Amino acid sequence: MVVSKMNKDAQMRAAINQKLIETGERERLKELLRAKLIECGWKDQLKAHCKEVIKEKGLEHVTVDDLVAEITPKGRGKKERKKKLFSLLIYVLK
């Protein structure tokens, strides 16, 4: 039962993604999302956080993988921001 629901969800996501690609909406939504993230300071916050991590650990002791592991939780952000962006996407899709 659970596997069947997961398959249906995967099929639905694939169908939606395909439709977005066909209509060109996927690229438009990606650009809109990118602009909103820049506008709210998300990109600058992550950049500053990377600089802090490098400063704390030292450039010689930090790898790209270390930075990714460190900033991913922060980059995924707060639920409020996710809800806002999701609402925006729903509005655009209607």
Short mmCIF file of C-alpha atoms in Angstrom, two decimals:
data_model
loop_
_atom_site.label_atom_id
_atom_site.label_comp_id
_atom_site.label_asym_id
_atom_site.label_seq_id
_atom_site.Cartn_x
_atom_site.Cartn_y
_atom_site.Cartn_z
CA MET A 1 0.00 0.00 0.00
CA VAL A 2 2.76 2.46 1.00
CA VAL A 3 4.86 1.51 -2.04
CA SER A 4 1.89 2.06 -4.33
CA LYS A 5 1.33 5.57 -2.91
CA MET A 6 5.03 6.35 -3.32
CA ASN A 7 4.86 5.19 -6.95
CA LYS A 8 1.80 7.35 -7.58
CA ASP A 9 3.51 10.33 -5.97
CA ALA A 10 6.62 9.79 -8.09
CA GLN A 11 4.51 9.47 -11.24
CA MET A 12 2.60 12.63 -10.37
CA ARG A 13 5.84 14.58 -9.77
CA ALA A 14 7.25 13.31 -13.06
CA ALA A 15 4.09 14.30 -14.94
CA ILE A 16 4.06 17.77 -13.38
CA ASN A 17 7.74 18.25 -14.07
CA GLN A 18 7.28 17.17 -17.69
CA LYS A 19 4.38 19.59 -18.17
CA LEU A 20 6.38 22.43 -16.62
CA ILE A 21 9.27 21.70 -18.97
CA GLU A 22 7.01 21.50 -22.04
CA THR A 23 5.34 24.82 -21.27
CA GLY A 24 8.56 26.59 -20.29
CA GLU A 25 7.17 27.29 -16.84
CA ARG A 26 9.93 25.32 -15.11
CA GLU A 27 12.63 27.76 -16.20
CA ARG A 28 10.42 30.74 -15.41
CA LEU A 29 9.72 29.38 -11.92
CA LYS A 30 13.41 28.70 -11.33
CA GLU A 31 14.25 32.29 -12.27
CA LEU A 32 11.45 33.64 -10.09
CA LEU A 33 12.63 31.53 -7.15
CA ARG A 34 16.25 32.61 -7.68
CA ALA A 35 15.20 36.28 -7.74
CA LYS A 36 13.11 35.92 -4.58
CA LEU A 37 15.96 34.20 -2.72
CA ILE A 38 18.35 36.98 -3.69
CA GLU A 39 15.77 39.63 -2.82
CA CYS A 40 15.25 38.27 0.69
CA GLY A 41 19.01 38.06 1.32
CA TRP A 42 19.24 34.27 1.38
CA LYS A 43 22.23 34.13 -0.96
CA ASP A 44 24.15 36.78 0.99
CA GLN A 45 23.39 35.02 4.29
CA LEU A 46 24.79 31.73 3.01
CA LYS A 47 27.84 33.45 1.57
CA ALA A 48 28.50 35.13 4.93
CA HIS A 49 28.05 31.82 6.73
CA CYS A 50 30.60 30.17 4.39
CA LYS A 51 33.07 32.93 5.16
CA GLU A 52 32.53 32.42 8.90
CA VAL A 53 33.15 28.68 8.62
CA ILE A 54 36.32 29.24 6.61
CA LYS A 55 37.52 31.84 9.08
CA GLU A 56 36.85 29.56 12.07
CA LYS A 57 38.40 26.40 10.62
CA GLY A 58 41.05 27.95 8.41
CA LEU A 59 41.13 27.79 4.63
CA GLU A 60 43.58 24.87 4.62
CA HIS A 61 41.26 22.77 6.78
CA VAL A 62 37.97 23.26 4.92
CA THR A 63 36.81 21.29 1.91
CA VAL A 64 33.85 21.96 -0.34
CA ASP A 65 32.15 18.94 1.24
CA ASP A 66 32.68 20.50 4.69
CA LEU A 67 31.06 23.73 3.54
CA VAL A 68 28.13 21.92 1.95
CA ALA A 69 27.54 19.90 5.13
CA GLU A 70 27.77 23.05 7.24
CA ILE A 71 25.50 25.34 5.21
CA THR A 72 22.87 22.87 3.95
CA PRO A 73 20.76 22.95 7.12
CA LYS A 74 20.92 26.74 7.20
CA GLY A 75 20.24 26.96 3.47
CA ARG A 76 17.13 24.87 3.74
CA GLY A 77 15.95 27.49 6.16
CA LYS A 78 12.96 28.16 8.24
CA LYS A 79 9.52 26.74 7.68
CA GLU A 80 8.04 30.22 7.29
CA ARG A 81 10.24 30.98 4.29
CA LYS A 82 9.41 27.61 2.74
CA LYS A 83 5.70 28.21 3.22
CA LYS A 84 5.98 31.65 1.60
CA LEU A 85 7.83 30.32 -1.42
CA PHE A 86 5.46 27.39 -1.77
CA SER A 87 2.48 29.76 -1.65
CA LEU A 88 4.12 31.89 -4.32
CA LEU A 89 4.63 28.85 -6.55
CA ILE A 90 1.01 27.78 -6.09
CA TYR A 91 -0.14 31.31 -6.98
CA VAL A 92 2.02 31.37 -10.11
CA LEU A 93 0.80 27.95 -11.23
CA LYS A 94 -2.86 28.96 -11.01
#
